[in-house]
PDB file of C-alpha atoms in Angstrom:
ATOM      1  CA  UNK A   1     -56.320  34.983   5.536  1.00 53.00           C
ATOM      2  CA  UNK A   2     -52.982  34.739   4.309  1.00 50.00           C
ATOM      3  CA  UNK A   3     -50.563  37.388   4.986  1.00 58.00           C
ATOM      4  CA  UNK A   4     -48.070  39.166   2.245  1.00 54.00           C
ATOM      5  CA  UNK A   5     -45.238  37.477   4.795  1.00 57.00           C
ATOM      6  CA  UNK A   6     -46.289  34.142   4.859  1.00 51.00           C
ATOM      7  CA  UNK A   7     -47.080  34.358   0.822  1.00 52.00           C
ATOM      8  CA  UNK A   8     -43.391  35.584   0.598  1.00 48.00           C
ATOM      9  CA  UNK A   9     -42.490  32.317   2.603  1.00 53.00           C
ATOM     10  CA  UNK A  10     -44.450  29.643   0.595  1.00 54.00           C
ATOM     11  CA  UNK A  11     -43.029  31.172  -2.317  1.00 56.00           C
ATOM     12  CA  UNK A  12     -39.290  30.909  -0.941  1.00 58.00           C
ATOM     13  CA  UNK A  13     -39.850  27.132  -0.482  1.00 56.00           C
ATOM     14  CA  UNK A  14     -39.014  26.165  -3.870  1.00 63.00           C
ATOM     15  CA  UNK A  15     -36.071  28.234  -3.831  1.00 56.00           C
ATOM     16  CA  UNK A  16     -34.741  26.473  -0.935  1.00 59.00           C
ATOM     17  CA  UNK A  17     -35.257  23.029  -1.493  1.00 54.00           C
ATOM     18  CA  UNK A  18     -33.229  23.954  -5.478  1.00 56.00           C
ATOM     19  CA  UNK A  19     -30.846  24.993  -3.096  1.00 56.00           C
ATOM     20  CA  UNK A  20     -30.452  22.232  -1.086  1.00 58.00           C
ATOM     21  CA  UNK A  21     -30.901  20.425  -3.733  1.00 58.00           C
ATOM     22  CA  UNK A  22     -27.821  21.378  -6.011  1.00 51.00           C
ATOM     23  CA  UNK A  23     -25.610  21.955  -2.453  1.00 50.00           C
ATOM     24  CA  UNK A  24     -26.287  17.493  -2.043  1.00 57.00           C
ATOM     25  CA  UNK A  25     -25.544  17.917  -6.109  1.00 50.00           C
ATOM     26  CA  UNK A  26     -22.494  19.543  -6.048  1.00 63.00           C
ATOM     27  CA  UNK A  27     -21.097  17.709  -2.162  1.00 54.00           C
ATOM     28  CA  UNK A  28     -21.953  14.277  -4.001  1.00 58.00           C
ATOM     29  CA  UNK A  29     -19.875  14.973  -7.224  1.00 61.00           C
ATOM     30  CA  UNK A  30     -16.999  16.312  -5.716  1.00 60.00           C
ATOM     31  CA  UNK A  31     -17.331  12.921  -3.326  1.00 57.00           C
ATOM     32  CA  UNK A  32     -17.152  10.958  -5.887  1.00 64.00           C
ATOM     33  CA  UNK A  33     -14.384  12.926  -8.003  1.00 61.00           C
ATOM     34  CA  UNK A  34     -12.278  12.616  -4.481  1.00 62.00           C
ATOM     35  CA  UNK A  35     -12.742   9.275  -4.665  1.00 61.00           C
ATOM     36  CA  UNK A  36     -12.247   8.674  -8.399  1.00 64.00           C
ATOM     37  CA  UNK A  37      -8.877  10.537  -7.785  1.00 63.00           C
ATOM     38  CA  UNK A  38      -8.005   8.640  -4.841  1.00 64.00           C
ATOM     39  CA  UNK A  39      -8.199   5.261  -6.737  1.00 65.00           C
ATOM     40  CA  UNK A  40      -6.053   6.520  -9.616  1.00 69.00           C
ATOM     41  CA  UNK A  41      -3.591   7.198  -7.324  1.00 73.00           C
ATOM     42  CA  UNK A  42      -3.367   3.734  -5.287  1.00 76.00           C
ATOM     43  CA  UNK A  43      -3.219   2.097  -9.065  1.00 81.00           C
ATOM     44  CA  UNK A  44      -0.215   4.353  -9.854  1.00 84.00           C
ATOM     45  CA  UNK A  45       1.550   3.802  -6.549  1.00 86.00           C
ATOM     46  CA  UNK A  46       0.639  -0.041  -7.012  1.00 88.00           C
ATOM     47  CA  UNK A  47       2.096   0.276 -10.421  1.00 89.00           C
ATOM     48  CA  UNK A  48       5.348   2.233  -9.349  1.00 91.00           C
ATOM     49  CA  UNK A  49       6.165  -0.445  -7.012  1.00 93.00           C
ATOM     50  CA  UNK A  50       5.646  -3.529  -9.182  1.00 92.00           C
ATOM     51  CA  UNK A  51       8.015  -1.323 -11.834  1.00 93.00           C
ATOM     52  CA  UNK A  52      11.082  -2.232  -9.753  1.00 94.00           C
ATOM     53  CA  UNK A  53      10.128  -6.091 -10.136  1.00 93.00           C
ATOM     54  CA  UNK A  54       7.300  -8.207  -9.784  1.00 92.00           C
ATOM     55  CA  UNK A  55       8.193 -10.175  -6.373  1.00 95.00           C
ATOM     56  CA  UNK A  56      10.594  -9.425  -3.738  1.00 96.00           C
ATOM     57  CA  UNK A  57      13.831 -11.402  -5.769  1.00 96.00           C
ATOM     58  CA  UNK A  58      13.132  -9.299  -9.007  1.00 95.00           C
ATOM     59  CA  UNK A  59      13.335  -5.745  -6.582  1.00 96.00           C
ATOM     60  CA  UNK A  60      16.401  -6.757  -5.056  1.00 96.00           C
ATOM     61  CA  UNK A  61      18.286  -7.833  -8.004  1.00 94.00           C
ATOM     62  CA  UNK A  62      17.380  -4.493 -10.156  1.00 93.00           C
ATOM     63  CA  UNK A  63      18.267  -2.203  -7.237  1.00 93.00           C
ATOM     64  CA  UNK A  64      20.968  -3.845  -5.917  1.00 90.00           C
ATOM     65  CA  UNK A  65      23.583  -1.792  -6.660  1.00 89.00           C
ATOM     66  CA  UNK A  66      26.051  -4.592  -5.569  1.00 87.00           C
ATOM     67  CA  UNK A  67      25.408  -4.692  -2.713  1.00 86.00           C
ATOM     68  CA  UNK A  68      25.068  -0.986  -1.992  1.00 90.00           C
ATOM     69  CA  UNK A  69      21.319  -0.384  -2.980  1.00 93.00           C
ATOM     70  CA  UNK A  70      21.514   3.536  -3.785  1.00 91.00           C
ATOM     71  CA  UNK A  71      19.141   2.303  -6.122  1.00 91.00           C
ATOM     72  CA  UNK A  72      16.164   1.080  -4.025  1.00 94.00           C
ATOM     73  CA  UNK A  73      17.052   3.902  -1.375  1.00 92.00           C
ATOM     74  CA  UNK A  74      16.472   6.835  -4.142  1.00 92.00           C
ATOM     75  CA  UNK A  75      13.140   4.777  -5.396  1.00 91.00           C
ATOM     76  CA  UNK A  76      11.500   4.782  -1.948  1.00 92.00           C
ATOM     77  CA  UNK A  77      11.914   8.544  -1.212  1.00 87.00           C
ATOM     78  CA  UNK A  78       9.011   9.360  -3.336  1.00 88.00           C
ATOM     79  CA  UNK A  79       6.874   6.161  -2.650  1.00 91.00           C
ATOM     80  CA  UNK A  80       7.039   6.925   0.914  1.00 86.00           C
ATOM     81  CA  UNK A  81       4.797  10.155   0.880  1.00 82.00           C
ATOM     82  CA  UNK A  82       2.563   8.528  -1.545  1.00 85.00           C
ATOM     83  CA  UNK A  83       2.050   5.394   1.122  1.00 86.00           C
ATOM     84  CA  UNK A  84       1.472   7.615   4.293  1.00 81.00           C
ATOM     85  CA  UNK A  85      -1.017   9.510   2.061  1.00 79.00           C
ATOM     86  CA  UNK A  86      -2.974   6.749   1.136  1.00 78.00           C
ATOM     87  CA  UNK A  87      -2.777   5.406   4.710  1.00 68.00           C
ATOM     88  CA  UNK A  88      -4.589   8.936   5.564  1.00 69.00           C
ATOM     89  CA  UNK A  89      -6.829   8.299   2.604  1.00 68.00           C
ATOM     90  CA  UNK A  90      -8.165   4.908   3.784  1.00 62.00           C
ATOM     91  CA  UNK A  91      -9.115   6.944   6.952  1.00 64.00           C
ATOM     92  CA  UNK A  92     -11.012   9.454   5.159  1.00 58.00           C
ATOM     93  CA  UNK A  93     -12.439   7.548   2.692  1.00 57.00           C
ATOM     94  CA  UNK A  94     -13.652   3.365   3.670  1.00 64.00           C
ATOM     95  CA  UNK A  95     -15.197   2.913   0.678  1.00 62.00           C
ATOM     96  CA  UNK A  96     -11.570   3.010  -0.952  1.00 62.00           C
ATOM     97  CA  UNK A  97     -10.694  -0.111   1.132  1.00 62.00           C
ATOM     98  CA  UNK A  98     -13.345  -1.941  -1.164  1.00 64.00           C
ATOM     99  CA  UNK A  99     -11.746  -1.338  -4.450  1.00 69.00           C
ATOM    100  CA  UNK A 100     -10.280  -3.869  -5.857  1.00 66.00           C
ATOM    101  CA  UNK A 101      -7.842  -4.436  -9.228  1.00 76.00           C
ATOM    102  CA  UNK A 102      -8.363  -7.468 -11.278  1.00 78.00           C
ATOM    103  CA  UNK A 103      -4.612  -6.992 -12.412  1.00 86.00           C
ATOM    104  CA  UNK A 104      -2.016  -7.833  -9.615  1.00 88.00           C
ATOM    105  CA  UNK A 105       0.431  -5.459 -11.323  1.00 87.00           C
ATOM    106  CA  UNK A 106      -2.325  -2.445 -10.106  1.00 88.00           C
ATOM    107  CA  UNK A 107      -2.825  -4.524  -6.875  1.00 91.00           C
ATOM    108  CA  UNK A 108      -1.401  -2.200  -3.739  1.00 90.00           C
ATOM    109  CA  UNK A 109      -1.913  -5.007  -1.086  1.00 92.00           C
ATOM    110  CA  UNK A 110       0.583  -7.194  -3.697  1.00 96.00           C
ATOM    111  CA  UNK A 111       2.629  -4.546  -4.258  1.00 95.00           C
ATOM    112  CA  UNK A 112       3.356  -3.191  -0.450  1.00 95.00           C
ATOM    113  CA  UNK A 113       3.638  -7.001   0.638  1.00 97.00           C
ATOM    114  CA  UNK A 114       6.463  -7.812  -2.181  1.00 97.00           C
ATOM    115  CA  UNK A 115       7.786  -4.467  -1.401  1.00 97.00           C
ATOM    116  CA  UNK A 116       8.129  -5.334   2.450  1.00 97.00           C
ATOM    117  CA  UNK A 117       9.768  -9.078   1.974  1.00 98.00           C
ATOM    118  CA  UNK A 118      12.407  -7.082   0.589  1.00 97.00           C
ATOM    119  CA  UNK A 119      13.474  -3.798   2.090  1.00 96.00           C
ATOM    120  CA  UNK A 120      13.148  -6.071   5.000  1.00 97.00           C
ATOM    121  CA  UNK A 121      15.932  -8.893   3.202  1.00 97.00           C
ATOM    122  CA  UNK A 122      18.228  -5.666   2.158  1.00 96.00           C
ATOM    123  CA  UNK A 123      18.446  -4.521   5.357  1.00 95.00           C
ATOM    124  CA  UNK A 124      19.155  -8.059   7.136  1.00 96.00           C
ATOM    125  CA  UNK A 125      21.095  -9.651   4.620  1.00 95.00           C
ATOM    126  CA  UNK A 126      23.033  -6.976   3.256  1.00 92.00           C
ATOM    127  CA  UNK A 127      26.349  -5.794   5.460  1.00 86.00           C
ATOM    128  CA  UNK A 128      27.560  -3.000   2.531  1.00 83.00           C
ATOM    129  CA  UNK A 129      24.874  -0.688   3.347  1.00 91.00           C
ATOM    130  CA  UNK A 130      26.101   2.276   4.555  1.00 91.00           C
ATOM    131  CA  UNK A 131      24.634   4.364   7.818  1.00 93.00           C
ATOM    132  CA  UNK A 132      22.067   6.278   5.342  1.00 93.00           C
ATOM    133  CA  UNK A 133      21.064   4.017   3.401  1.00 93.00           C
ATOM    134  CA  UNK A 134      20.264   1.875   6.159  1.00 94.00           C
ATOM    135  CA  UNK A 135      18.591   4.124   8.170  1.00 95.00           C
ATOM    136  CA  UNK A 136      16.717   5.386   4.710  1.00 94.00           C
ATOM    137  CA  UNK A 137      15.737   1.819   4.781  1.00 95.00           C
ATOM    138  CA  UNK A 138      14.457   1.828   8.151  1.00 95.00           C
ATOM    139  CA  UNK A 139      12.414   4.719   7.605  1.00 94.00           C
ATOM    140  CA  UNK A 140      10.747   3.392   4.651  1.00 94.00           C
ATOM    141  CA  UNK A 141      10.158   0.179   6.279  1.00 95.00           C
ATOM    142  CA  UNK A 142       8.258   2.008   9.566  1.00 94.00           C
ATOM    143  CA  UNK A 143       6.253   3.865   6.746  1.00 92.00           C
ATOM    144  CA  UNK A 144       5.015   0.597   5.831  1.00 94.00           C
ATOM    145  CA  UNK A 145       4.094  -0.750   9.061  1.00 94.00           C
ATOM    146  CA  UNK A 146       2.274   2.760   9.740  1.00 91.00           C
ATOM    147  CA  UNK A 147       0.201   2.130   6.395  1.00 89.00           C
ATOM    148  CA  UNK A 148      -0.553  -1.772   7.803  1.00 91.00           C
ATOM    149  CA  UNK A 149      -1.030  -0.457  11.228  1.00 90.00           C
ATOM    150  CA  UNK A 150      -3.838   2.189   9.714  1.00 85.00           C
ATOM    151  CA  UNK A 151      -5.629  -1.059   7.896  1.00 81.00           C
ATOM    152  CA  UNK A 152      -5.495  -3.427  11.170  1.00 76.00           C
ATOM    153  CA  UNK A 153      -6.713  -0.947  13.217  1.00 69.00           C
ATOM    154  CA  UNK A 154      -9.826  -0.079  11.287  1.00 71.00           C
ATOM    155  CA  UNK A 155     -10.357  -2.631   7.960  1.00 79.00           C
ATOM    156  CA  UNK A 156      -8.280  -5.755   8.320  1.00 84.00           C
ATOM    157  CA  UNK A 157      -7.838  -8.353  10.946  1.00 89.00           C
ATOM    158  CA  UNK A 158      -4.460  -9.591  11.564  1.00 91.00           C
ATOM    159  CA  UNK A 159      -4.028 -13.403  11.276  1.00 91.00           C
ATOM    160  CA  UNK A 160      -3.419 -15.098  13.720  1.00 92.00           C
ATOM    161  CA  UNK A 161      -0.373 -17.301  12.341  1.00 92.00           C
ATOM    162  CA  UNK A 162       2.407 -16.124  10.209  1.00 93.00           C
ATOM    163  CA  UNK A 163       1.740 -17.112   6.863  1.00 95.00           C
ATOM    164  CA  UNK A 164       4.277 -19.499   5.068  1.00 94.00           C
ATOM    165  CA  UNK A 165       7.613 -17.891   3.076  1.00 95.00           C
ATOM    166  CA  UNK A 166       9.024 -19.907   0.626  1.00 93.00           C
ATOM    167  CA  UNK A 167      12.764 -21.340   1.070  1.00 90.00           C
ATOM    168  CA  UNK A 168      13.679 -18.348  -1.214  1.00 93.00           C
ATOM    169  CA  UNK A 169      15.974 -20.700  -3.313  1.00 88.00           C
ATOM    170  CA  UNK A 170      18.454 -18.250  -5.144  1.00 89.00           C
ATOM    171  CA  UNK A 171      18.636 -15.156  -2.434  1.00 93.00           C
ATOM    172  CA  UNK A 172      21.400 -16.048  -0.988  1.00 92.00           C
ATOM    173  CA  UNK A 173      23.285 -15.974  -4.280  1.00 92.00           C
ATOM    174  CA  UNK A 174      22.641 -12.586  -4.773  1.00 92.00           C
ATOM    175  CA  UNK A 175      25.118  -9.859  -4.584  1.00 88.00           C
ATOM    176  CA  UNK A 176      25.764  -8.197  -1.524  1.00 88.00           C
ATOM    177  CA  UNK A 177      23.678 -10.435   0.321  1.00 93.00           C
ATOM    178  CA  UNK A 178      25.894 -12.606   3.243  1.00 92.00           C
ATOM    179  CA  UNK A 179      22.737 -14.862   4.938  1.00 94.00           C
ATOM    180  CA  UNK A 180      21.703 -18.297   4.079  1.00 95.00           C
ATOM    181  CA  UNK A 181      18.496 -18.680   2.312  1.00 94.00           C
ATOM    182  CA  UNK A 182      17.567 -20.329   6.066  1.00 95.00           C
ATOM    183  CA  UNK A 183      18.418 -17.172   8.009  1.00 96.00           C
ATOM    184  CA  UNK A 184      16.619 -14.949   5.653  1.00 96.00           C
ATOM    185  CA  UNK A 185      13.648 -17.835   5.981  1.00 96.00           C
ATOM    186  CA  UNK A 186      13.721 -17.710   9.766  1.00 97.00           C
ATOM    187  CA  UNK A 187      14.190 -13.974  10.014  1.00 97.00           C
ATOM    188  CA  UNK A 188      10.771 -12.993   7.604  1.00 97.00           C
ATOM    189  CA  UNK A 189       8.864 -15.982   9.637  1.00 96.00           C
ATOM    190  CA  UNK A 190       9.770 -13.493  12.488  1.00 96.00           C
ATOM    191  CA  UNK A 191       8.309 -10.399  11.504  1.00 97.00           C
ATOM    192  CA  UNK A 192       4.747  -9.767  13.402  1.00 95.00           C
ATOM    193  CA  UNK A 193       3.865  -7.450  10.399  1.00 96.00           C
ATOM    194  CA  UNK A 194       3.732 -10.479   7.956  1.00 97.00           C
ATOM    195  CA  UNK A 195      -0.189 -11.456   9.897  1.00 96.00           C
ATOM    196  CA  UNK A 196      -1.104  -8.174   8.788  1.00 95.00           C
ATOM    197  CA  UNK A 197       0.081  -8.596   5.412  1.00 96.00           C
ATOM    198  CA  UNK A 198      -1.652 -11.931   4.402  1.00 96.00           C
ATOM    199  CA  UNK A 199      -4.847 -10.569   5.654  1.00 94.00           C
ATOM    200  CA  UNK A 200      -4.365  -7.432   3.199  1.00 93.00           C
ATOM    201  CA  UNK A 201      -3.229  -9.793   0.449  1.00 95.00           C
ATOM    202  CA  UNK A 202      -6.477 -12.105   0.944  1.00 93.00           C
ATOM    203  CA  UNK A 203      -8.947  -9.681   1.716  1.00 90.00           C
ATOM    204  CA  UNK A 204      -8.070  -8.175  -1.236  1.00 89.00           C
ATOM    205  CA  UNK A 205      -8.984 -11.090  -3.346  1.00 90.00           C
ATOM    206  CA  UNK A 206      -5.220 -12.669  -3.825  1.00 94.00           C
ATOM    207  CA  UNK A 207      -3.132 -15.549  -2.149  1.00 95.00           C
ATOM    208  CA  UNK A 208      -0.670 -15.737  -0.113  1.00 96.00           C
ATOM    209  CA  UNK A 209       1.863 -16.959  -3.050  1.00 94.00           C
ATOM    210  CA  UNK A 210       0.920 -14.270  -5.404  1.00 95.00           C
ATOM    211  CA  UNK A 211       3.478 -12.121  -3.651  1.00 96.00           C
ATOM    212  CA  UNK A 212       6.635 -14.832  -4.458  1.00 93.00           C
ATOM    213  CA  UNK A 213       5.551 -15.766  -7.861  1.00 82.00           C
ATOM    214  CA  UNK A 214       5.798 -13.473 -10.842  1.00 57.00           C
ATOM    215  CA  UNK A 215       2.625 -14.567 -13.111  1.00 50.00           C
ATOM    216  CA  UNK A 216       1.970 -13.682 -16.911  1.00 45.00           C
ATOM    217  CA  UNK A 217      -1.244 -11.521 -17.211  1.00 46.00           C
TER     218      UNK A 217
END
């Protein structure tokens, strides 16, 4: 024989499971919204970036300032919390690291490794920088390596070479700047962060040279 309790049971099944039901619902939307949102905002940082120049030259040259870069320094302030954000993001989200754009202007992995080539040529190459902007520089760049370090650690596996830099023909001649194309050469061949870089750039379905050469889309 049944009892009234277990009837009242059996007939709070249904009720549960709906409930269960719409809490998976509602957890799996708002997932997915987190994630939707998430995206939008790498393609916007992506896209602020490339919107001071399309390779490492083209940022130098419109920020330079002559020689100063006020320019550049007052650009980065708000790209670094966006960066360490999306560093945090990665974390929270892996499925993020598996988007990718089919535009390199919306590419972050372009966009943070043309970005790097040349806060890192401002601050070697350039002696007018004053002791803010410099440090302002340094900052920025250690944001950077913090995002790349986040990606190594968990998504990406550093190369193990450097990868090649172009004789960057023409940087030299730019104002401000007092090192030999050679120097600058030598000094980004130097940089441990560039193994990390490539691997980004690749593994996100672009070259190596994509970051140096500005291409028509």
């Amino acid at each position: 024989m049944v009892t009234m309790s277990q009837a009242l049971m059996v007939g709070e099944l249904p009720v549960i499971a709906a409930a269960n039901g719409f809490f998976l619902f509602t957890l799996s939307i708002t997932y997915i919204l987190n994630i939707i949102t998430n995206v939008i905002q790498k393609r916007q940082t992506a896209l602020s970036i490339n919107a001071l120049g399309r390779d490492p030259r083209q940022i130098i040259a419109a920020t330079n300032d002559d020689g100063k870069f006020a320019t550049l320094v007052s650009q980065l302030q708000p790209l670094q919390q966006s960066i360490s954000t999306l560093g945090q993001q990665h974390l929270a989200y892996p499925i993020l690291h598996y988007y990718h754009s089919e535009s390199s202007s919306k590419a972050l992995s372009l966009a943070i490794a043309r970005l790097y080539q040349a806060i890192s040529l401002v601050y070697f190459a350039s002696p007018k920088l004053d002791t803010t902007t410099r440090e302002q520089l340094s900052i920025f760049q250690r944001a950077l390596e913090q995002f790349l370090d986040t990606l190594g650690g968990t998504f990406i596996q550093p190369n193990h070479n450097i990868p090649h830099i172009p004789e960057l023909n023409g940087y030299a001649e730019l104002p401000g700047f007092d090192k030999s194309s050679t120097e600058m050469h030598d000094y980004l061949a130097s940089l441990p962060y560039q193994k990390i870089l490539v691997a980004y750039v690749q593994k996100d379905g672009w070259d190596w040279k994509n970051v140096w050469q500005t291409e028509q889309e």
